[in-house]
PDB file of C-alpha atoms in Angstrom:
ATOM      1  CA  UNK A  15      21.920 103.495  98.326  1.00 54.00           C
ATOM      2  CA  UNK A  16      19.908 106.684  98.870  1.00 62.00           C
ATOM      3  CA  UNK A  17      22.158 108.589  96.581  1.00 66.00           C
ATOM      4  CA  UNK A  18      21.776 106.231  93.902  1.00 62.00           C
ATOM      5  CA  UNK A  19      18.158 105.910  93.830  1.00 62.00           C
ATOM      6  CA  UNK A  20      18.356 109.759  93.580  1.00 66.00           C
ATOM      7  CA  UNK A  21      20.682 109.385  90.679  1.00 70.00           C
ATOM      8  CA  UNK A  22      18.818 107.520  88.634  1.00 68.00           C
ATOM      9  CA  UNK A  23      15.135 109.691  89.090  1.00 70.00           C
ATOM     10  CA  UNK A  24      17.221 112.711  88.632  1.00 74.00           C
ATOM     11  CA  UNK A  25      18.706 111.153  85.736  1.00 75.00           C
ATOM     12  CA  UNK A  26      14.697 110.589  84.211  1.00 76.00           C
ATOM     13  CA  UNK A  27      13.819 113.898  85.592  1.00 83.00           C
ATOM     14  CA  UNK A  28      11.265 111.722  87.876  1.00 88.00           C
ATOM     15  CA  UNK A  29      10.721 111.991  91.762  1.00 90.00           C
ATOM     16  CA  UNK A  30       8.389 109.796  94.159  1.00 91.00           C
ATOM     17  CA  UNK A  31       4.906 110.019  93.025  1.00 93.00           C
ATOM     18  CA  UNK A  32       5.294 111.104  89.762  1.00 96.00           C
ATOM     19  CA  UNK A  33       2.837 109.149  87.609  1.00 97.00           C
ATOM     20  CA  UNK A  34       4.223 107.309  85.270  1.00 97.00           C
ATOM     21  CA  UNK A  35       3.584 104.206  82.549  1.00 98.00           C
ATOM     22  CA  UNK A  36       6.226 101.201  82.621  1.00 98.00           C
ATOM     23  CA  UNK A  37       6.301  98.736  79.727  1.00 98.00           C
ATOM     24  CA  UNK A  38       6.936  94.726  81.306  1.00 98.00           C
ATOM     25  CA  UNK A  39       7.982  91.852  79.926  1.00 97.00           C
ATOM     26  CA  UNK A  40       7.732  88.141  80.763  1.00 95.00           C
ATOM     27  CA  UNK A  41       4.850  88.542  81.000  1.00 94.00           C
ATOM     28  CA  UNK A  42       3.782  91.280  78.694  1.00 97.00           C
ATOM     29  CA  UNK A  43       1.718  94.256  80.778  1.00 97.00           C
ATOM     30  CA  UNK A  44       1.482  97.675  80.631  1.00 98.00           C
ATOM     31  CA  UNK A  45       0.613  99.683  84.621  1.00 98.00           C
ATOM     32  CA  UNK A  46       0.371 102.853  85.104  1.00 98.00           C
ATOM     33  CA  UNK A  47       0.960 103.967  88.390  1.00 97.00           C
ATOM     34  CA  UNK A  48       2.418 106.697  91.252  1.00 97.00           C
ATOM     35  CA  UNK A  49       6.205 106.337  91.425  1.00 97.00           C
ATOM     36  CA  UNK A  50       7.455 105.074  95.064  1.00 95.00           C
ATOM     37  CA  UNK A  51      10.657 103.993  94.228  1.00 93.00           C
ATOM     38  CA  UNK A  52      13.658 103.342  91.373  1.00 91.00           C
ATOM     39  CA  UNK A  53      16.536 101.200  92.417  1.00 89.00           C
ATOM     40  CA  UNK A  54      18.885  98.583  90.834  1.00 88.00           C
ATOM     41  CA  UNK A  55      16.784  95.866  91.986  1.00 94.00           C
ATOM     42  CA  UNK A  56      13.437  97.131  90.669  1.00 95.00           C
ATOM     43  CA  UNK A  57      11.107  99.597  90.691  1.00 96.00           C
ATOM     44  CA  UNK A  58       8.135  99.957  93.494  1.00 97.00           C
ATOM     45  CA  UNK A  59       4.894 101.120  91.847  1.00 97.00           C
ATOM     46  CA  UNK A  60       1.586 102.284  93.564  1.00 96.00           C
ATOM     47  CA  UNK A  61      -0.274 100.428  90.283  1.00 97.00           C
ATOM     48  CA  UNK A  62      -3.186  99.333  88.146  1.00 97.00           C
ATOM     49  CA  UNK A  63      -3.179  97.475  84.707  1.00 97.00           C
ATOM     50  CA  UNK A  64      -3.940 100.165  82.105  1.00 97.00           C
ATOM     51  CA  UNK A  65      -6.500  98.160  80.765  1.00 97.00           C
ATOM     52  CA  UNK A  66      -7.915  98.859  83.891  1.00 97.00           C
ATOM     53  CA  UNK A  67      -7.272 102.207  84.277  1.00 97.00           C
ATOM     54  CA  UNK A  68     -10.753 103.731  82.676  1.00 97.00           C
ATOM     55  CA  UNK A  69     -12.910 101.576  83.967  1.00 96.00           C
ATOM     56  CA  UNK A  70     -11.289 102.841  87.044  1.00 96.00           C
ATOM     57  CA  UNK A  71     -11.408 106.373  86.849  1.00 96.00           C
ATOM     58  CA  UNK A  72     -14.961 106.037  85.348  1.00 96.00           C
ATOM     59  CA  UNK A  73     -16.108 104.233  88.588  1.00 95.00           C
ATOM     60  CA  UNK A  74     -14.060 107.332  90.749  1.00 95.00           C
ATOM     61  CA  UNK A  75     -16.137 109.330  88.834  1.00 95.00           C
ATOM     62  CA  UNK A  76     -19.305 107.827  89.288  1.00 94.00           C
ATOM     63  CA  UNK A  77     -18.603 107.756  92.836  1.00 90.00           C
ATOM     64  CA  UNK A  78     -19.266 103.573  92.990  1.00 88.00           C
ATOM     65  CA  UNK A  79     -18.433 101.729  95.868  1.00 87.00           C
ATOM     66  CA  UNK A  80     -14.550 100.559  94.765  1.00 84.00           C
ATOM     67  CA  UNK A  81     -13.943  97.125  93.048  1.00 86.00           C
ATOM     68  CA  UNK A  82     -10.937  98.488  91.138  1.00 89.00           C
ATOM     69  CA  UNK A  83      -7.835 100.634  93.046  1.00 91.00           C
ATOM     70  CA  UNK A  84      -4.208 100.822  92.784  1.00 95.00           C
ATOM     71  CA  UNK A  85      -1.761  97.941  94.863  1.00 95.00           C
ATOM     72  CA  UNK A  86       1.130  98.568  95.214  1.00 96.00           C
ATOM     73  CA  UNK A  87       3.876  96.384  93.746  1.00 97.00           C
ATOM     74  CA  UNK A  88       7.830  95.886  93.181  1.00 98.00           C
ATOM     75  CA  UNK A  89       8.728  94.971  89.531  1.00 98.00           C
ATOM     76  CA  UNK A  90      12.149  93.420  89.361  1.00 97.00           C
ATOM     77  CA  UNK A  91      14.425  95.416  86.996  1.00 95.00           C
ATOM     78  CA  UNK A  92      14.440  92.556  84.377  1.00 96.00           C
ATOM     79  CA  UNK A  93      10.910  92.457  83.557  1.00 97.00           C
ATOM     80  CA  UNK A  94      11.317  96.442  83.139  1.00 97.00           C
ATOM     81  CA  UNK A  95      10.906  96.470  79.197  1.00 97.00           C
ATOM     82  CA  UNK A  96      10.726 100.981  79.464  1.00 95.00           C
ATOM     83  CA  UNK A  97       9.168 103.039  82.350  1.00 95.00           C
ATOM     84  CA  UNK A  98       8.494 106.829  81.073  1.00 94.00           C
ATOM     85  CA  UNK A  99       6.170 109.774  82.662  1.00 94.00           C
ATOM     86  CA  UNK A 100       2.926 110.047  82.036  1.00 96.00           C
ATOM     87  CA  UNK A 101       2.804 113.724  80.757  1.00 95.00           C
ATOM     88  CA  UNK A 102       0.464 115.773  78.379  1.00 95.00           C
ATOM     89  CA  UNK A 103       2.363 116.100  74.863  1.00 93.00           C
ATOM     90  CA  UNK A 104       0.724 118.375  72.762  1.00 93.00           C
ATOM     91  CA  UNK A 105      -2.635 116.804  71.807  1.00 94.00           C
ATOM     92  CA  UNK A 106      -1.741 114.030  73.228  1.00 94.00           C
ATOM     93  CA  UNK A 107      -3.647 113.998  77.021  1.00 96.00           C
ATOM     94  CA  UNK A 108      -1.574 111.846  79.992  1.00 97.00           C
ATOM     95  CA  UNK A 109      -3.475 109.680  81.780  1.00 98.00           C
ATOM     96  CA  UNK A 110      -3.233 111.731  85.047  1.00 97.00           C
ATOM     97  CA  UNK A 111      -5.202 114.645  83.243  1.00 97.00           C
ATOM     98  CA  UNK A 112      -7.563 112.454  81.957  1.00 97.00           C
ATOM     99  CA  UNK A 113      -8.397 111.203  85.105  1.00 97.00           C
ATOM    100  CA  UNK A 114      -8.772 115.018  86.074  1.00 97.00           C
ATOM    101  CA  UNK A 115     -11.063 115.776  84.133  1.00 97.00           C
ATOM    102  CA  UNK A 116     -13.538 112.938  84.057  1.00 96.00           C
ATOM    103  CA  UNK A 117     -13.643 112.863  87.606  1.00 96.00           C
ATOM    104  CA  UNK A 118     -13.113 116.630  88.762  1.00 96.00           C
ATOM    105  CA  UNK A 119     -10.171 115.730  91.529  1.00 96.00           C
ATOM    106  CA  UNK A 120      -6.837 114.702  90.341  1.00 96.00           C
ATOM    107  CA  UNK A 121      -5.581 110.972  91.130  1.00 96.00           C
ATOM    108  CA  UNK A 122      -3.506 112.230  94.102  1.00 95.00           C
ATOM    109  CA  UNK A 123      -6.363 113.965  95.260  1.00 94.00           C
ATOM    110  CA  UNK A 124      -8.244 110.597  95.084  1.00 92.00           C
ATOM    111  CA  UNK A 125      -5.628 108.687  96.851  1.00 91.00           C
ATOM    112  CA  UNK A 126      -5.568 111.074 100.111  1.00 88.00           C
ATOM    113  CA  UNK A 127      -1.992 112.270  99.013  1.00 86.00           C
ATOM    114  CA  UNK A 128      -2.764 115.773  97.633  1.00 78.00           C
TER     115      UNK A 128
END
Protein backbone atom coordinates (compact mmCIF):
# COMPACT_ATOMS: atom_id res chain seq x y z
CA UNK A 1 0.00 0.00 0.00
CA UNK A 2 2.98 2.15 1.02
CA UNK A 3 4.41 1.93 -2.42
CA UNK A 4 1.38 3.05 -3.98
CA UNK A 5 0.66 5.99 -1.97
CA UNK A 6 4.29 6.88 -2.94
CA UNK A 7 3.39 6.37 -6.53
CA UNK A 8 0.85 8.50 -6.84
CA UNK A 9 2.64 11.82 -4.79
CA UNK A 10 5.63 11.07 -6.84
CA UNK A 11 3.51 10.96 -9.75
CA UNK A 12 2.11 14.91 -8.67
CA UNK A 13 5.56 15.72 -7.62
CA UNK A 14 3.83 16.13 -3.97
CA UNK A 15 5.10 14.64 -0.55
CA UNK A 16 3.40 14.80 3.07
CA UNK A 17 2.93 18.31 4.05
CA UNK A 18 3.11 19.93 0.99
CA UNK A 19 0.38 22.58 0.94
CA UNK A 20 -1.87 22.20 -1.42
CA UNK A 21 -5.65 23.37 -2.75
CA UNK A 22 -8.21 20.43 -3.65
CA UNK A 23 -11.35 21.26 -5.62
CA UNK A 24 -14.68 18.96 -4.01
CA UNK A 25 -17.69 18.11 -5.22
CA UNK A 26 -21.04 16.99 -3.77
CA UNK A 27 -20.90 19.34 -2.04
CA UNK A 28 -19.04 22.07 -3.79
CA UNK A 29 -15.84 23.42 -1.45
CA UNK A 30 -12.64 24.51 -2.02
CA UNK A 31 -9.72 23.66 1.36
CA UNK A 32 -6.59 24.38 1.35
CA UNK A 33 -4.56 22.48 3.51
CA UNK A 34 -1.01 20.47 4.56
CA UNK A 35 -0.89 17.17 2.65
CA UNK A 36 -0.96 13.97 5.13
CA UNK A 37 -1.88 11.50 2.85
CA UNK A 38 -2.95 10.34 -1.03
CA UNK A 39 -4.40 6.91 -1.42
CA UNK A 40 -7.08 5.16 -3.57
CA UNK A 41 -9.59 5.64 -1.00
CA UNK A 42 -9.11 9.38 -0.42
CA UNK A 43 -7.00 11.88 0.47
CA UNK A 44 -6.21 12.98 4.35
CA UNK A 45 -5.90 16.78 4.61
CA UNK A 46 -4.68 18.90 7.65
CA UNK A 47 -7.55 21.67 6.33
CA UNK A 48 -9.50 24.90 6.40
CA UNK A 49 -12.22 26.21 3.92
CA UNK A 50 -10.45 28.82 1.77
CA UNK A 51 -13.01 31.13 2.45
CA UNK A 52 -11.64 30.86 5.66
CA UNK A 53 -8.27 30.94 5.04
CA UNK A 54 -7.63 35.00 5.42
CA UNK A 55 -9.57 35.59 8.04
CA UNK A 56 -7.34 32.98 9.42
CA UNK A 57 -4.03 34.04 8.73
CA UNK A 58 -5.15 37.65 9.54
CA UNK A 59 -6.11 36.50 13.12
CA UNK A 60 -2.33 34.45 13.21
CA UNK A 61 -1.17 37.62 12.47
CA UNK A 62 -2.83 39.64 14.86
CA UNK A 63 -1.85 37.22 17.36
CA UNK A 64 -5.87 36.68 18.57
CA UNK A 65 -6.75 34.07 20.76
CA UNK A 66 -7.75 31.16 17.90
CA UNK A 67 -11.44 30.71 16.75
CA UNK A 68 -10.33 29.54 13.30
CA UNK A 69 -7.42 26.53 12.75
CA UNK A 70 -6.92 23.72 10.49
CA UNK A 71 -8.83 19.94 11.31
CA UNK A 72 -7.82 17.53 9.88
CA UNK A 73 -10.02 15.50 7.53
CA UNK A 74 -10.22 12.41 4.95
CA UNK A 75 -11.99 13.32 1.64
CA UNK A 76 -13.15 10.22 -0.14
CA UNK A 77 -11.65 10.04 -3.67
CA UNK A 78 -15.10 10.68 -5.32
CA UNK A 79 -15.80 13.98 -4.00
CA UNK A 80 -12.06 14.83 -5.25
CA UNK A 81 -13.16 17.19 -8.23
CA UNK A 82 -8.80 18.29 -8.68
CA UNK A 83 -6.21 18.59 -5.82
CA UNK A 84 -3.01 20.72 -7.13
CA UNK A 85 -0.02 22.53 -5.04
CA UNK A 86 -0.28 25.59 -3.79
CA UNK A 87 2.87 27.23 -5.39
CA UNK A 88 3.92 30.87 -6.37
CA UNK A 89 3.47 31.19 -10.34
CA UNK A 90 4.89 34.17 -11.53
CA UNK A 91 2.76 37.05 -10.16
CA UNK A 92 0.60 34.91 -9.03
CA UNK A 93 1.40 34.53 -4.88
CA UNK A 94 0.39 30.78 -3.26
CA UNK A 95 -1.40 30.90 -0.37
CA UNK A 96 1.48 29.52 1.80
CA UNK A 97 3.56 32.77 0.93
CA UNK A 98 0.85 34.85 1.57
CA UNK A 99 0.43 33.62 4.81
CA UNK A 100 4.30 34.35 5.16
CA UNK A 101 4.25 37.42 4.72
CA UNK A 102 1.24 38.81 6.52
CA UNK A 103 2.14 37.05 9.48
CA UNK A 104 6.11 36.93 9.48
CA UNK A 105 6.33 32.87 10.25
CA UNK A 106 5.38 30.49 7.60
CA UNK A 107 2.17 28.15 8.18
CA UNK A 108 4.42 25.22 9.23
CA UNK A 109 6.08 27.40 11.46
CA UNK A 110 2.61 28.22 12.94
CA UNK A 111 1.56 24.70 13.25
CA UNK A 112 4.74 23.55 15.46
CA UNK A 113 5.97 21.46 12.37
CA UNK A 114 8.85 23.65 11.08
Amino acid sequence: MAEGRDAALAALGLSEGDAVIVYLQAPKEKVWGLLLSLMTPGVVLRCIDLAAFDDWMRQEARGDEPYLGLSTVFYPMNRVERLERDQTTGPVISYADRFAREVGRSVWAVLGLD
